[in-house]
PDB file of C-alpha atoms in Angstrom:
ATOM      1  CA  ILE A 435      -5.864  67.584 -32.872  1.00 74.00           C
ATOM      2  CA  GLN A 436      -7.113  70.065 -35.367  1.00 82.00           C
ATOM      3  CA  GLU A 437      -5.446  68.233 -38.280  1.00 85.00           C
ATOM      4  CA  ASP A 438      -6.816  65.003 -36.961  1.00 87.00           C
ATOM      5  CA  ILE A 439     -10.203  66.274 -36.989  1.00 90.00           C
ATOM      6  CA  LYS A 440      -9.902  67.457 -40.370  1.00 89.00           C
ATOM      7  CA  VAL A 441      -9.085  64.113 -41.756  1.00 90.00           C
ATOM      8  CA  LEU A 442     -11.597  62.405 -39.744  1.00 92.00           C
ATOM      9  CA  GLU A 443     -14.389  64.707 -40.990  1.00 93.00           C
ATOM     10  CA  LYS A 444     -13.419  63.612 -44.431  1.00 91.00           C
ATOM     11  CA  VAL A 445     -13.428  59.917 -43.387  1.00 91.00           C
ATOM     12  CA  LEU A 446     -16.861  60.111 -41.703  1.00 92.00           C
ATOM     13  CA  GLN A 447     -18.489  61.069 -45.049  1.00 93.00           C
ATOM     14  CA  ALA A 448     -17.086  58.011 -46.663  1.00 93.00           C
ATOM     15  CA  GLU A 449     -19.802  55.400 -47.616  1.00 93.00           C
ATOM     16  CA  TYR A 450     -17.838  52.783 -45.919  1.00 92.00           C
ATOM     17  CA  ILE A 451     -17.750  54.218 -42.528  1.00 94.00           C
ATOM     18  CA  PRO A 452     -20.849  53.318 -40.251  1.00 94.00           C
ATOM     19  CA  LYS A 453     -22.444  56.494 -39.165  1.00 93.00           C
ATOM     20  CA  SER A 454     -23.317  55.369 -35.656  1.00 95.00           C
ATOM     21  CA  GLY A 455     -22.767  52.560 -33.155  1.00 97.00           C
ATOM     22  CA  LYS A 456     -19.921  51.580 -30.998  1.00 98.00           C
ATOM     23  CA  LEU A 457     -16.618  53.250 -31.759  1.00 98.00           C
ATOM     24  CA  LEU A 458     -13.247  52.390 -29.929  1.00 98.00           C
ATOM     25  CA  VAL A 459     -10.247  54.702 -30.063  1.00 97.00           C
ATOM     26  CA  LEU A 460      -6.980  52.912 -29.524  1.00 97.00           C
ATOM     27  CA  GLY A 461      -4.435  55.099 -27.842  1.00 95.00           C
ATOM     28  CA  CYS A 462      -7.321  57.756 -26.925  1.00 94.00           C
ATOM     29  CA  GLY A 463      -4.877  59.708 -24.825  1.00 93.00           C
ATOM     30  CA  ALA A 464      -6.825  62.523 -22.856  1.00 95.00           C
ATOM     31  CA  GLY A 465      -9.821  61.857 -25.077  1.00 94.00           C
ATOM     32  CA  GLU A 466     -10.130  65.080 -27.290  1.00 94.00           C
ATOM     33  CA  ILE A 467     -10.685  63.048 -30.611  1.00 95.00           C
ATOM     34  CA  ALA A 468     -13.112  60.503 -28.943  1.00 96.00           C
ATOM     35  CA  LEU A 469     -15.284  63.185 -27.233  1.00 95.00           C
ATOM     36  CA  TRP A 470     -15.520  65.062 -30.499  1.00 95.00           C
ATOM     37  CA  LEU A 471     -16.912  61.864 -32.159  1.00 96.00           C
ATOM     38  CA  ALA A 472     -19.238  61.412 -29.419  1.00 96.00           C
ATOM     39  CA  GLU A 473     -20.928  64.659 -30.551  1.00 94.00           C
ATOM     40  CA  LYS A 474     -21.054  62.982 -33.950  1.00 94.00           C
ATOM     41  CA  GLY A 475     -23.470  60.315 -32.411  1.00 94.00           C
ATOM     42  CA  TYR A 476     -21.104  57.375 -31.712  1.00 97.00           C
ATOM     43  CA  GLU A 477     -21.094  55.436 -28.540  1.00 97.00           C
ATOM     44  CA  ILE A 478     -17.753  56.209 -27.353  1.00 97.00           C
ATOM     45  CA  TYR A 479     -14.988  53.854 -25.878  1.00 98.00           C
ATOM     46  CA  GLY A 480     -11.429  54.548 -25.425  1.00 97.00           C
ATOM     47  CA  VAL A 481      -8.205  52.597 -24.280  1.00 97.00           C
ATOM     48  CA  ASP A 482      -4.696  53.992 -23.429  1.00 96.00           C
ATOM     49  CA  ILE A 483      -1.952  52.414 -21.571  1.00 94.00           C
ATOM     50  CA  ALA A 484      -1.310  55.875 -19.514  1.00 95.00           C
ATOM     51  CA  PRO A 485      -3.625  56.198 -16.575  1.00 97.00           C
ATOM     52  CA  THR A 486      -3.214  59.841 -16.234  1.00 97.00           C
ATOM     53  CA  ALA A 487      -4.366  60.307 -19.720  1.00 96.00           C
ATOM     54  CA  ILE A 488      -7.489  58.185 -18.999  1.00 97.00           C
ATOM     55  CA  THR A 489      -8.286  60.101 -15.817  1.00 97.00           C
ATOM     56  CA  TRP A 490      -8.182  63.220 -17.907  1.00 97.00           C
ATOM     57  CA  ALA A 491     -10.423  61.729 -20.565  1.00 97.00           C
ATOM     58  CA  GLN A 492     -12.895  60.525 -17.876  1.00 97.00           C
ATOM     59  CA  GLU A 493     -12.831  64.120 -16.351  1.00 97.00           C
ATOM     60  CA  LYS A 494     -13.431  65.825 -19.720  1.00 96.00           C
ATOM     61  CA  ALA A 495     -16.293  63.401 -20.467  1.00 96.00           C
ATOM     62  CA  LYS A 496     -17.989  64.512 -17.077  1.00 96.00           C
ATOM     63  CA  GLU A 497     -17.335  67.953 -17.633  1.00 95.00           C
ATOM     64  CA  HIS A 498     -19.212  67.931 -20.887  1.00 93.00           C
ATOM     65  CA  ASN A 499     -21.718  65.519 -19.710  1.00 95.00           C
ATOM     66  CA  ILE A 500     -20.813  62.908 -22.540  1.00 95.00           C
ATOM     67  CA  LYS A 501     -21.218  59.478 -21.768  1.00 94.00           C
ATOM     68  CA  ALA A 502     -17.930  57.702 -22.628  1.00 96.00           C
ATOM     69  CA  ASP A 503     -16.107  54.384 -21.582  1.00 97.00           C
ATOM     70  CA  PHE A 504     -12.433  55.165 -21.255  1.00 97.00           C
ATOM     71  CA  ARG A 505     -10.316  52.525 -19.652  1.00 96.00           C
ATOM     72  CA  VAL A 506      -6.582  51.893 -18.919  1.00 96.00           C
ATOM     73  CA  GLY A 507      -5.568  48.948 -21.262  1.00 95.00           C
ATOM     74  CA  ASN A 508      -3.144  47.374 -23.703  1.00 94.00           C
ATOM     75  CA  VAL A 509      -4.035  47.608 -27.334  1.00 95.00           C
ATOM     76  CA  LEU A 510      -2.210  44.421 -27.973  1.00 96.00           C
ATOM     77  CA  ASP A 511      -4.994  42.391 -26.191  1.00 92.00           C
ATOM     78  CA  LEU A 512      -8.157  44.364 -25.712  1.00 95.00           C
ATOM     79  CA  GLN A 513      -9.178  41.923 -23.171  1.00 92.00           C
ATOM     80  CA  ASN A 514     -11.798  44.085 -21.692  1.00 91.00           C
ATOM     81  CA  TYR A 515     -13.880  43.780 -25.030  1.00 96.00           C
ATOM     82  CA  PRO A 516     -15.808  40.858 -26.303  1.00 96.00           C
ATOM     83  CA  ASP A 517     -15.535  39.811 -30.053  1.00 97.00           C
ATOM     84  CA  ASP A 518     -17.472  41.511 -32.943  1.00 97.00           C
ATOM     85  CA  PHE A 519     -18.328  44.297 -30.389  1.00 98.00           C
ATOM     86  CA  PHE A 520     -17.103  47.553 -32.347  1.00 98.00           C
ATOM     87  CA  ASP A 521     -18.700  49.041 -35.475  1.00 98.00           C
ATOM     88  CA  VAL A 522     -15.742  51.314 -35.914  1.00 98.00           C
ATOM     89  CA  ILE A 523     -12.220  51.120 -34.615  1.00 98.00           C
ATOM     90  CA  LEU A 524     -10.106  54.069 -34.906  1.00 97.00           C
ATOM     91  CA  ASP A 525      -6.139  53.866 -34.362  1.00 94.00           C
ATOM     92  CA  GLY A 526      -5.183  57.050 -32.451  1.00 83.00           C
ATOM     93  CA  HIS A 527      -1.751  57.043 -34.001  1.00 89.00           C
ATOM     94  CA  CYS A 528      -0.917  53.931 -32.107  1.00 93.00           C
ATOM     95  CA  PHE A 529       0.112  51.592 -34.894  1.00 96.00           C
ATOM     96  CA  HIS A 530       3.429  53.385 -35.895  1.00 94.00           C
ATOM     97  CA  CYS A 531       4.373  53.070 -32.181  1.00 94.00           C
ATOM     98  CA  ILE A 532       4.102  49.225 -32.351  1.00 95.00           C
ATOM     99  CA  ILE A 533       7.235  47.369 -33.207  1.00 95.00           C
ATOM    100  CA  GLY A 534       8.078  43.875 -34.673  1.00 93.00           C
ATOM    101  CA  GLU A 535       5.869  41.062 -34.006  1.00 94.00           C
ATOM    102  CA  ASP A 536       3.553  43.200 -31.574  1.00 96.00           C
ATOM    103  CA  ARG A 537       2.180  44.637 -34.936  1.00 97.00           C
ATOM    104  CA  LYS A 538       0.593  41.309 -35.677  1.00 97.00           C
ATOM    105  CA  ARG A 539      -0.964  41.243 -32.084  1.00 97.00           C
ATOM    106  CA  PHE A 540      -2.358  44.665 -32.524  1.00 97.00           C
ATOM    107  CA  LEU A 541      -3.969  43.881 -35.919  1.00 97.00           C
ATOM    108  CA  ALA A 542      -5.339  40.672 -34.468  1.00 97.00           C
ATOM    109  CA  SER A 543      -6.749  42.345 -31.391  1.00 97.00           C
ATOM    110  CA  ALA A 544      -8.258  45.036 -33.474  1.00 97.00           C
ATOM    111  CA  ARG A 545      -9.785  42.449 -35.927  1.00 97.00           C
ATOM    112  CA  ARG A 546     -11.282  40.296 -32.998  1.00 97.00           C
ATOM    113  CA  VAL A 547     -13.319  42.938 -31.542  1.00 98.00           C
ATOM    114  CA  LEU A 548     -14.431  44.506 -34.890  1.00 98.00           C
ATOM    115  CA  LYS A 549     -18.034  43.720 -35.963  1.00 97.00           C
ATOM    116  CA  PRO A 550     -18.623  42.003 -39.314  1.00 95.00           C
ATOM    117  CA  GLY A 551     -19.058  44.819 -41.721  1.00 94.00           C
ATOM    118  CA  GLY A 552     -17.487  47.367 -39.111  1.00 96.00           C
ATOM    119  CA  CYS A 553     -14.576  49.567 -40.291  1.00 97.00           C
ATOM    120  CA  PHE A 554     -11.041  49.852 -38.924  1.00 98.00           C
ATOM    121  CA  PHE A 555      -9.183  53.063 -39.744  1.00 97.00           C
ATOM    122  CA  VAL A 556      -5.501  53.382 -39.539  1.00 96.00           C
ATOM    123  CA  ASP A 557      -3.452  56.823 -39.513  1.00 94.00           C
ATOM    124  CA  MET A 558       0.301  56.361 -39.299  1.00 94.00           C
ATOM    125  CA  MET A 559       3.515  57.464 -40.599  1.00 95.00           C
ATOM    126  CA  CYS A 560       5.002  56.138 -43.635  1.00 96.00           C
ATOM    127  CA  GLY A 561       7.342  56.503 -46.610  1.00 95.00           C
ATOM    128  CA  ALA A 562      10.647  58.096 -47.044  1.00 93.00           C
ATOM    129  CA  ILE A 563      12.644  59.995 -44.252  1.00 93.00           C
ATOM    130  CA  THR A 564      13.536  63.468 -45.239  1.00 91.00           C
ATOM    131  CA  SER A 565      14.253  65.103 -41.828  1.00 90.00           C
ATOM    132  CA  GLU A 566      17.895  65.226 -41.334  1.00 90.00           C
ATOM    133  CA  GLU A 567      17.426  65.194 -37.575  1.00 88.00           C
ATOM    134  CA  VAL A 568      15.357  62.046 -37.967  1.00 88.00           C
ATOM    135  CA  LYS A 569      17.958  60.319 -40.101  1.00 91.00           C
ATOM    136  CA  THR A 570      20.432  60.479 -37.432  1.00 91.00           C
ATOM    137  CA  HIS A 571      18.135  58.142 -35.184  1.00 91.00           C
ATOM    138  CA  PHE A 572      16.699  56.154 -38.092  1.00 93.00           C
ATOM    139  CA  ASP A 573      17.550  52.286 -39.047  1.00 92.00           C
ATOM    140  CA  PRO A 574      16.872  52.084 -42.752  1.00 93.00           C
ATOM    141  CA  GLN A 575      16.819  48.240 -42.401  1.00 93.00           C
ATOM    142  CA  SER A 576      14.344  47.963 -39.874  1.00 94.00           C
ATOM    143  CA  ARG A 577      12.476  51.232 -40.736  1.00 95.00           C
ATOM    144  CA  CYS A 578      12.481  52.291 -36.991  1.00 95.00           C
ATOM    145  CA  TYR A 579      13.469  55.260 -35.120  1.00 92.00           C
ATOM    146  CA  ILE A 580      15.939  54.098 -32.504  1.00 92.00           C
ATOM    147  CA  ILE A 581      16.715  55.841 -29.159  1.00 85.00           C
ATOM    148  CA  LYS A 582      19.359  55.186 -26.551  1.00 77.00           C
ATOM    149  CA  ASP A 583      20.303  51.596 -25.653  1.00 75.00           C
ATOM    150  CA  GLU A 584      19.082  50.727 -29.303  1.00 82.00           C
ATOM    151  CA  ILE A 585      15.473  50.598 -28.375  1.00 89.00           C
ATOM    152  CA  ALA A 586      13.065  50.988 -31.395  1.00 91.00           C
ATOM    153  CA  PHE A 587      10.204  53.155 -30.746  1.00 88.00           C
ATOM    154  CA  ARG A 588       8.658  53.976 -33.927  1.00 93.00           C
ATOM    155  CA  TYR A 589       8.040  52.078 -37.316  1.00 96.00           C
ATOM    156  CA  VAL A 590       7.920  54.074 -40.544  1.00 96.00           C
ATOM    157  CA  GLY A 591       7.227  51.456 -43.102  1.00 96.00           C
ATOM    158  CA  PHE A 592       6.817  52.084 -46.911  1.00 97.00           C
ATOM    159  CA  PRO A 593       2.953  52.242 -47.864  1.00 97.00           C
ATOM    160  CA  GLU A 594       3.126  48.976 -49.739  1.00 97.00           C
ATOM    161  CA  ASP A 595       4.674  47.101 -46.587  1.00 97.00           C
ATOM    162  CA  ILE A 596       2.074  48.353 -44.249  1.00 97.00           C
ATOM    163  CA  LEU A 597      -0.888  47.551 -46.728  1.00 98.00           C
ATOM    164  CA  ASP A 598       0.597  44.235 -47.173  1.00 98.00           C
ATOM    165  CA  GLU A 599       0.676  43.465 -43.189  1.00 97.00           C
ATOM    166  CA  ILE A 600      -2.918  44.701 -42.921  1.00 97.00           C
ATOM    167  CA  ARG A 601      -4.199  42.394 -45.672  1.00 97.00           C
ATOM    168  CA  LYS A 602      -2.153  39.558 -44.034  1.00 97.00           C
ATOM    169  CA  ALA A 603      -4.142  40.005 -40.929  1.00 97.00           C
ATOM    170  CA  ASN A 604      -7.126  39.150 -42.719  1.00 97.00           C
ATOM    171  CA  PHE A 605      -8.510  42.553 -43.397  1.00 97.00           C
ATOM    172  CA  HIS A 606     -10.088  43.639 -46.676  1.00 97.00           C
ATOM    173  CA  ILE A 607      -8.742  47.290 -47.447  1.00 97.00           C
ATOM    174  CA  LEU A 608     -11.803  49.487 -48.542  1.00 96.00           C
ATOM    175  CA  HIS A 609      -9.833  52.663 -49.155  1.00 96.00           C
ATOM    176  CA  TRP A 610      -6.256  53.926 -48.678  1.00 97.00           C
ATOM    177  CA  GLU A 611      -4.437  57.193 -49.535  1.00 96.00           C
ATOM    178  CA  ILE A 612      -1.341  59.061 -48.540  1.00 96.00           C
ATOM    179  CA  LYS A 613      -1.518  62.397 -46.808  1.00 94.00           C
ATOM    180  CA  ILE A 614       1.725  64.190 -47.975  1.00 93.00           C
ATOM    181  CA  ARG A 615       3.719  66.057 -45.593  1.00 90.00           C
ATOM    182  CA  LYS A 616       3.758  69.727 -45.425  1.00 87.00           C
ATOM    183  CA  ALA A 617       7.416  70.335 -44.482  1.00 86.00           C
ATOM    184  CA  GLN A 618      10.656  68.377 -44.773  1.00 82.00           C
ATOM    185  CA  ASP A 619      10.805  67.735 -41.175  1.00 83.00           C
ATOM    186  CA  GLU A 620       7.136  66.140 -41.076  1.00 88.00           C
ATOM    187  CA  GLN A 621       6.316  62.710 -42.367  1.00 92.00           C
ATOM    188  CA  ASP A 622       3.881  61.369 -44.922  1.00 94.00           C
ATOM    189  CA  ASP A 623       0.832  59.634 -43.306  1.00 94.00           C
ATOM    190  CA  LEU A 624      -1.013  56.511 -44.675  1.00 96.00           C
ATOM    191  CA  LEU A 625      -4.563  56.549 -44.180  1.00 96.00           C
ATOM    192  CA  VAL A 626      -6.292  53.041 -44.388  1.00 97.00           C
ATOM    193  CA  ALA A 627      -9.837  51.928 -44.167  1.00 97.00           C
ATOM    194  CA  ALA A 628     -10.383  48.173 -43.776  1.00 97.00           C
ATOM    195  CA  THR A 629     -12.915  45.645 -42.817  1.00 97.00           C
ATOM    196  CA  LYS A 630     -12.356  42.095 -41.542  1.00 95.00           C
ATOM    197  CA  LEU A 631     -12.495  39.123 -43.807  1.00 89.00           C
ATOM    198  CA  GLN A 632     -14.855  36.227 -42.499  1.00 81.00           C
ATOM    199  CA  SER A 633     -13.212  32.992 -41.668  1.00 64.00           C
ATOM    200  CA  SER A 634     -14.564  31.435 -44.965  1.00 46.00           C
ATOM    201  CA  LYS A 635     -12.814  34.034 -46.827  1.00 48.00           C
ATOM    202  CA  MET A 636      -9.561  33.857 -44.989  1.00 46.00           C
ATOM    203  CA  LYS A 637      -6.397  33.462 -47.294  1.00 43.00           C
TER     204      LYS A 637
END
């Protein structure tokens, strides 16, 4: 959590990030990052597929007397939210957990609920695999971690491929950088800030 906060402290200083408004955390978990952002002045919303995590987030918000809207939901459809609703959407490390065609659904959902001029921020694993342990469960062709029964549960793409899929989802990339791993058993992270292209500008 502290490492995520360090990244976000830097991000929030950037000119391309709205400094207030409605902010959605995708995969908000127990709400630590979302509640920290509430203290920065944002109107906080969070969605997570785990009911227990949402219950914890709601309890923490109540304990700290912070108004926040935490809901159980699927980041692939975001059906509880209207179009053009959020000023900022933060990927809470969901995107590298989304596999195959669902990645297009994830990006399309985020784009739909993002306001024109709003910012979509992604922080996901990327790049070469250096951990020997991870290599034993990694398929270099699909770029996925594979668990028993041949189920893919993490996608670790190359930065250029991830940037390309974000662009193809009709986002304009405002800024990107790679956060280099600190140890061999860790992974590089790709940080991307994007805004949605309007219909007339879609390619």
